[in-house]
N, C-alpha and C. Protein backbone atom coordinates (compact mmCIF):
# COMPACT_ATOMS: atom_id res chain seq x y z
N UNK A 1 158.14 303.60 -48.37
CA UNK A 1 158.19 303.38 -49.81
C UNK A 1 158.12 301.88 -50.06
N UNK A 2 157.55 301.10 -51.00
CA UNK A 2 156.89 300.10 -51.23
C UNK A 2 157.78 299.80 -52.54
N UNK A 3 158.60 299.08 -52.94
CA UNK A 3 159.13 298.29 -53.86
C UNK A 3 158.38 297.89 -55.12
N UNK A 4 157.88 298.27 -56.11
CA UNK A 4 157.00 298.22 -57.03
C UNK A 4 157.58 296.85 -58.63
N UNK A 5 158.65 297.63 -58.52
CA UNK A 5 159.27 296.69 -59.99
C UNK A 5 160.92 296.79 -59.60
N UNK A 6 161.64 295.55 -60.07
CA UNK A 6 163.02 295.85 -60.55
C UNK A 6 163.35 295.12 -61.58
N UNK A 7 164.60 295.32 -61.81
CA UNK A 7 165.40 294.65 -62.94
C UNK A 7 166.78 294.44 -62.70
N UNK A 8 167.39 293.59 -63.37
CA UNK A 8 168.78 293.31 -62.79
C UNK A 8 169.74 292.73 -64.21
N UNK A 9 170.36 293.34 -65.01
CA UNK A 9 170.65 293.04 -66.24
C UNK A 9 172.17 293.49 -66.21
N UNK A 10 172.95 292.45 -66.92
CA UNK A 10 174.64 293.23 -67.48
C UNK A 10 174.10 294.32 -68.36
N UNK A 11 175.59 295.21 -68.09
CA UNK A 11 175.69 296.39 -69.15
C UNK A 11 177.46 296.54 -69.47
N UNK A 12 177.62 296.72 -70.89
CA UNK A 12 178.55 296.60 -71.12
C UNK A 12 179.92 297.62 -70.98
N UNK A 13 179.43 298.34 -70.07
CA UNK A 13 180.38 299.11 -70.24
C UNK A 13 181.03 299.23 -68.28
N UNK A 14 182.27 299.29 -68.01
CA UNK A 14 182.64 299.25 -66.37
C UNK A 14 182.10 300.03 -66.06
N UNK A 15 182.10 299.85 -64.49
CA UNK A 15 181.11 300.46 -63.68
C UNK A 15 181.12 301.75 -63.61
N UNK A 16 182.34 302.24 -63.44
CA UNK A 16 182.54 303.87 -63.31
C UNK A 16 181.95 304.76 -64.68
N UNK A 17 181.84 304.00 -65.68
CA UNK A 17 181.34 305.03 -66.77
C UNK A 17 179.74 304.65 -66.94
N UNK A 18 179.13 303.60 -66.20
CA UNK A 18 177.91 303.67 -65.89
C UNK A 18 177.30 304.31 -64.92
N UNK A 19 177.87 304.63 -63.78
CA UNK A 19 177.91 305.95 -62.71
C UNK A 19 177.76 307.25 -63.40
N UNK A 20 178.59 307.32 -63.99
CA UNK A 20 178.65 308.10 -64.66
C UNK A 20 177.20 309.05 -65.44
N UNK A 21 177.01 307.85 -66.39
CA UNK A 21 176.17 307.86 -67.05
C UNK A 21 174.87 307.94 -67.27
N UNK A 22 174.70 308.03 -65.52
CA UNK A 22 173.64 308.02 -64.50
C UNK A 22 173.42 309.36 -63.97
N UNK A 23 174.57 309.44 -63.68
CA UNK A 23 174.29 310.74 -62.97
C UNK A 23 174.70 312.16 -63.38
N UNK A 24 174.70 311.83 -64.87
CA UNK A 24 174.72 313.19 -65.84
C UNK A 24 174.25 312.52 -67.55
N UNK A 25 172.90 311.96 -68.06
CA UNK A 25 172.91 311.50 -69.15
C UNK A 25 173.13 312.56 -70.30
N UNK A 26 173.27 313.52 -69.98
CA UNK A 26 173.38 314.66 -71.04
C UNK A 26 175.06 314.82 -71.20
N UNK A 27 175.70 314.26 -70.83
CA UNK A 27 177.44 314.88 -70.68
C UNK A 27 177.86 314.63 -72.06
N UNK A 28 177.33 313.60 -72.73
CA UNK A 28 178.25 313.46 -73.91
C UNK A 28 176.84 313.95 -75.02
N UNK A 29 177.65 315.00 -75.65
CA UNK A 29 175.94 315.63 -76.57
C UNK A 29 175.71 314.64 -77.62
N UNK A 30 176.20 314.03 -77.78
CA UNK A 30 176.39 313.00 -79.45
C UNK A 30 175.85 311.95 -79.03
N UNK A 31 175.78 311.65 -77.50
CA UNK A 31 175.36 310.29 -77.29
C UNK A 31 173.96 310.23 -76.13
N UNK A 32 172.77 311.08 -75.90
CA UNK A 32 172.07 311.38 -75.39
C UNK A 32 171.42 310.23 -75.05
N UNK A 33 171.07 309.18 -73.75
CA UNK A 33 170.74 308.15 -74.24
C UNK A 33 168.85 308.49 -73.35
N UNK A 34 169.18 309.62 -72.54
CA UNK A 34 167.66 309.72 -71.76
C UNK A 34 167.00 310.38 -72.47
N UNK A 35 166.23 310.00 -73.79
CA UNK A 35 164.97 310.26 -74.24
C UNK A 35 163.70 309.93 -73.82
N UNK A 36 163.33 311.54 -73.14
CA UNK A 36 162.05 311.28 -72.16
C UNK A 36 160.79 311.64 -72.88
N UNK A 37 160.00 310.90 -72.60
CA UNK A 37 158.66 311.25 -73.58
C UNK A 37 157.99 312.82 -73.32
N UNK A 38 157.32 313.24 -73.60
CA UNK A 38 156.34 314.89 -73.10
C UNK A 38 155.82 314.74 -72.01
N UNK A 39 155.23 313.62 -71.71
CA UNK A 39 154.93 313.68 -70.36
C UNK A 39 155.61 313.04 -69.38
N UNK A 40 157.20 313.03 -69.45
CA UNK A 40 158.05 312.97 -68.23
C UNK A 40 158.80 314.25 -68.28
N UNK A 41 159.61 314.07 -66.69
CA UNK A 41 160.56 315.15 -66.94
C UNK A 41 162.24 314.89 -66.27
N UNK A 42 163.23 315.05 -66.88
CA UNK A 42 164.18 314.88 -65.95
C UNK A 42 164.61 314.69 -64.35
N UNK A 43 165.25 313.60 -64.29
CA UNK A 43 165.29 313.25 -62.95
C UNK A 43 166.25 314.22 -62.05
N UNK A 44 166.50 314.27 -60.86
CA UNK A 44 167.04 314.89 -60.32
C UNK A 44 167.78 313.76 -59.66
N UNK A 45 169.24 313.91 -59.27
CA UNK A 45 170.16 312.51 -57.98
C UNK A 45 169.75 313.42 -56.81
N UNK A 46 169.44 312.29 -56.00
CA UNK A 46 168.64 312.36 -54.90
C UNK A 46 169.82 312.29 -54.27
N UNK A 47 171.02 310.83 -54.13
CA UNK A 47 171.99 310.40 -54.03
C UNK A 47 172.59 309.73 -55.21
N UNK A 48 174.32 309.74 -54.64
CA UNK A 48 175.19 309.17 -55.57
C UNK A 48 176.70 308.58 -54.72
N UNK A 49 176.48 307.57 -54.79
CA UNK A 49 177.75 307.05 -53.85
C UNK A 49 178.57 306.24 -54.87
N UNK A 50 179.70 306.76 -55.43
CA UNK A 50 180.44 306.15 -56.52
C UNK A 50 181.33 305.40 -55.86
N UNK A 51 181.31 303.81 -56.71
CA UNK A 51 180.40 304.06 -58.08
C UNK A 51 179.42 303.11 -58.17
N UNK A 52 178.84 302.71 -57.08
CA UNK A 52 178.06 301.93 -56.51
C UNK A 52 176.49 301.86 -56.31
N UNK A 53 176.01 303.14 -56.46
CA UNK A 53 174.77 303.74 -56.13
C UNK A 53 174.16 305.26 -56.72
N UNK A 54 173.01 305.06 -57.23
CA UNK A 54 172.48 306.64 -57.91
C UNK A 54 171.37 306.17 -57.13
N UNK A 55 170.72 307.20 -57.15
CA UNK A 55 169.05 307.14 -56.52
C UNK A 55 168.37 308.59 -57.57
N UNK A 56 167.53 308.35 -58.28
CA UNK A 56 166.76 309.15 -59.02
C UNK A 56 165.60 310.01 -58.77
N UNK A 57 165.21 311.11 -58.72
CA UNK A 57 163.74 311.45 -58.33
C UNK A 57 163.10 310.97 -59.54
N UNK A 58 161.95 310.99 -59.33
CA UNK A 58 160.70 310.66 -60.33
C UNK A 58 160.78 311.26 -61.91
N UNK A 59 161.00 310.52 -62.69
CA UNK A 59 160.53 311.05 -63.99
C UNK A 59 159.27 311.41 -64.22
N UNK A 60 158.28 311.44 -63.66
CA UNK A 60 157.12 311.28 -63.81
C UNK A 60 156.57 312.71 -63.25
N UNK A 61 155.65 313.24 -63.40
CA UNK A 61 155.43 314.51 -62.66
C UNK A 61 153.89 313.79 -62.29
N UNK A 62 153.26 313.11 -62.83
CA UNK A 62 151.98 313.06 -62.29
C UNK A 62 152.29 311.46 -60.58
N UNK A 63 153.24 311.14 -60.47
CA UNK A 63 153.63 310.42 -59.26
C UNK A 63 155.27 310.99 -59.12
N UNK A 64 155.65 312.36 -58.37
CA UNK A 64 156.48 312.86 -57.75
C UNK A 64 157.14 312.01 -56.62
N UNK A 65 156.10 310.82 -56.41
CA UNK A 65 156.60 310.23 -54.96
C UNK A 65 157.42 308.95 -55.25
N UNK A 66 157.68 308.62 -56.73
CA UNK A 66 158.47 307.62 -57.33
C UNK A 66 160.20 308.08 -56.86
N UNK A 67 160.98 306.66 -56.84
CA UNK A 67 162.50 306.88 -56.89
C UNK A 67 162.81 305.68 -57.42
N UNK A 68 164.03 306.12 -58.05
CA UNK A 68 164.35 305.07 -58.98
C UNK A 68 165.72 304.65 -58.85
N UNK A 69 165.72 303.78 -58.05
CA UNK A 69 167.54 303.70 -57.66
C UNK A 69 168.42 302.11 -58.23
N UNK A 70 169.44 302.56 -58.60
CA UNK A 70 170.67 302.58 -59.66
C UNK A 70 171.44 301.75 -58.79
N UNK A 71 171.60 300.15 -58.57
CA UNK A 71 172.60 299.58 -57.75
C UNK A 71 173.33 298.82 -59.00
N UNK A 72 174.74 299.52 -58.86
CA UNK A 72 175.77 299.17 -60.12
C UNK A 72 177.29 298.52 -59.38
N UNK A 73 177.40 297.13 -59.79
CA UNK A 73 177.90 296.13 -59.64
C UNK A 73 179.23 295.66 -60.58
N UNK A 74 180.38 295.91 -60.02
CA UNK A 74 181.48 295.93 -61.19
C UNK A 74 181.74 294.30 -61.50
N UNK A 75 181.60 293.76 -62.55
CA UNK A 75 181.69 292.02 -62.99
C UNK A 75 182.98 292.37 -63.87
N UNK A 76 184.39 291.38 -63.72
CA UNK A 76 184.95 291.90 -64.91
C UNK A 76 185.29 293.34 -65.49
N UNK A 77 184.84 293.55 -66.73
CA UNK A 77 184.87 294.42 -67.45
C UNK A 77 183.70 295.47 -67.71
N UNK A 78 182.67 294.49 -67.27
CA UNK A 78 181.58 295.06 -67.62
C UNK A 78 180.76 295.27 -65.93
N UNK A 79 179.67 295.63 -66.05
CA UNK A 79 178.91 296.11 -64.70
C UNK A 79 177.77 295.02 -64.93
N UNK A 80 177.24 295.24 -63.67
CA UNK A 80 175.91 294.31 -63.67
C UNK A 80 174.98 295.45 -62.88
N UNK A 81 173.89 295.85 -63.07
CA UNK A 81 172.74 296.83 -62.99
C UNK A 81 172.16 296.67 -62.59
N UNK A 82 171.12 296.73 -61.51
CA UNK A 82 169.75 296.56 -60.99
C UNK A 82 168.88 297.88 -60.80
N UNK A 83 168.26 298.23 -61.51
CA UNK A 83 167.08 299.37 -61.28
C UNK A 83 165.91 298.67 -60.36
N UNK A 84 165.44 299.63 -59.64
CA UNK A 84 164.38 299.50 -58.50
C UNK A 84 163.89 300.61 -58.13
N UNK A 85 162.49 300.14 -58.97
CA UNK A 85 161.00 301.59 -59.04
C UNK A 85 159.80 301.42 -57.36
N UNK A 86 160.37 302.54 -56.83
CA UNK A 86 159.89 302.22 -55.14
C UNK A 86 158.53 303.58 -55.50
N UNK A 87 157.59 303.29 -54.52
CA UNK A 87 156.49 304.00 -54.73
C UNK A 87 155.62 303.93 -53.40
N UNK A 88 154.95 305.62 -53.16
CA UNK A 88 154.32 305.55 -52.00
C UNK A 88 153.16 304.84 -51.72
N UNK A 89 152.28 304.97 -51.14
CA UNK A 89 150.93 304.37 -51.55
C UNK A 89 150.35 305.63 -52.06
N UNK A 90 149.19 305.58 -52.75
CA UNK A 90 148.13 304.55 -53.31
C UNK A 90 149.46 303.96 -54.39
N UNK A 91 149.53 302.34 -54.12
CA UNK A 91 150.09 301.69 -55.69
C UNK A 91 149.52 302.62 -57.04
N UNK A 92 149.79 302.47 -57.74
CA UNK A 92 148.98 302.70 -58.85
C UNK A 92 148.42 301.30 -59.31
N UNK A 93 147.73 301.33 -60.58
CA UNK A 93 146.69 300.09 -60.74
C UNK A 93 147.95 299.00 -61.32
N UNK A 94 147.80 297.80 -61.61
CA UNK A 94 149.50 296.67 -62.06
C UNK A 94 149.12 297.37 -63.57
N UNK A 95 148.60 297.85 -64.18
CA UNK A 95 148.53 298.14 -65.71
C UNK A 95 149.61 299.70 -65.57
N UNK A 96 149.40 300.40 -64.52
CA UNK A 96 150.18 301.52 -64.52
C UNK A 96 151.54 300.99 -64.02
N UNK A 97 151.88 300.45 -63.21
CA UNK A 97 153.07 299.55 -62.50
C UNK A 97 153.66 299.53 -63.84
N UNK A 98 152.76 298.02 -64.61
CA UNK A 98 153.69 297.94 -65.69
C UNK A 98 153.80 298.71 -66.64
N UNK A 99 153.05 299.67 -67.02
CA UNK A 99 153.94 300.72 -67.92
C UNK A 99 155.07 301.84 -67.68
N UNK A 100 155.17 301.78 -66.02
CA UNK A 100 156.07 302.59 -65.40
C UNK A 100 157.43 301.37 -65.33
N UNK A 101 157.53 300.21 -65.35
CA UNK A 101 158.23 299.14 -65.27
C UNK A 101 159.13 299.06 -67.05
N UNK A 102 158.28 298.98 -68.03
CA UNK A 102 158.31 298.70 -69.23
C UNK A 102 159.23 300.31 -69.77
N UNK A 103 158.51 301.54 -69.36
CA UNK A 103 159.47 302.67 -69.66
C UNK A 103 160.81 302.68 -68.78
N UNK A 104 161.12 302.14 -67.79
CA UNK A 104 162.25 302.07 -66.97
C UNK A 104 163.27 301.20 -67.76
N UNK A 105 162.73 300.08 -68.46
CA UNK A 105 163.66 299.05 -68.99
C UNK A 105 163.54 299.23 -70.13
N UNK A 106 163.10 300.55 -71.03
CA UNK A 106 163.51 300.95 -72.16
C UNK A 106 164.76 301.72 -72.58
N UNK A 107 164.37 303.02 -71.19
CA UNK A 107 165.21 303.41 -70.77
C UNK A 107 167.16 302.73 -70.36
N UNK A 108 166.79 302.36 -69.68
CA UNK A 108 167.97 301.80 -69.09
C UNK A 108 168.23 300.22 -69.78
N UNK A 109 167.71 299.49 -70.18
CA UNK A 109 167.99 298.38 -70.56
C UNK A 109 168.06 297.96 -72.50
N UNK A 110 167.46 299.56 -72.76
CA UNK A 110 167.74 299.40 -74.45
C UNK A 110 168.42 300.92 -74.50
N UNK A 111 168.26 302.17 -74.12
CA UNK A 111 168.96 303.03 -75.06
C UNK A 111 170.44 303.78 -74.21
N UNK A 112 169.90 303.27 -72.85
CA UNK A 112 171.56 303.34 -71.98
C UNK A 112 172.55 302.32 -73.05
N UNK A 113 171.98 301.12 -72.78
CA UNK A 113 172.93 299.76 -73.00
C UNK A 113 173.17 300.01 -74.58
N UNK A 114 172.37 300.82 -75.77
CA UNK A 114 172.61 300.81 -76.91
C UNK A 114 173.65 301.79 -77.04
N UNK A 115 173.27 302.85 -76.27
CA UNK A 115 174.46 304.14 -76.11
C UNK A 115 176.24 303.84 -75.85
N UNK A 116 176.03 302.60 -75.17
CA UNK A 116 177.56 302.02 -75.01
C UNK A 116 177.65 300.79 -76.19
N UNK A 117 177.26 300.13 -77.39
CA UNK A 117 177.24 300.18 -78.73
C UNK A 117 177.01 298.24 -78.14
N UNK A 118 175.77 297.85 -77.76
CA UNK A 118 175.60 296.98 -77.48
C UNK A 118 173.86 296.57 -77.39
């Protein structure tokens, strides 16, 4: 697996309820923060080592061979996040990279991080 994109951003909420939050986004019904477009589909945890680590299967159904893993970092009060989009070969083209990059940090870097009121 080939390292494609990451990101590495605070999130405001401690680590354990970002574990959390990872590895069940549906638990709280009022606060749904994984809105997946029609052409994704829910991830599956591949792994989960709390509260330190999620590993994701592919949202994607047309690249099944994507994982998307969750290294969560307790700072303080708050967590510090790094997502990392790994991929088999064929790469896809950098225009597909980055739209698989750009939905990852929508995901996780605007409606996770908005879901905890930030």
């Amino acid at each position: 697996m080939l390292q494609v994109a990451t990101r590495r951003r605070s999130q405001p909420p401690p680590a354990r309820f970002m574990f959390e939050a990872l590895i069940d986004p549906y638990r709280q019904p009022a606060r749904h923060w994984l809105e997946l477009l029609e052409s994704e589909i829910a991830p599956e945890i591949v792994r989960a080592e709390e509260p330190e680590l999620v590993i994701w299967s592919s949202i994607w159904p047309d690249r099944p061979d994507a994982v998307i893993r969750f290294d969560i970092e307790a700072v303080g009060n708050g967590t510090m996040l790094r997502w990392t989009l790994f991929l088999e070969d064929p790469i896809p083209s950098e225009s597909d990279v980055v739209r698989m990059r750009k939905r990852l940090n929508t995901l996780i870097n605007a409606n996770l991080r908005f879901n905890f009121g930030q």
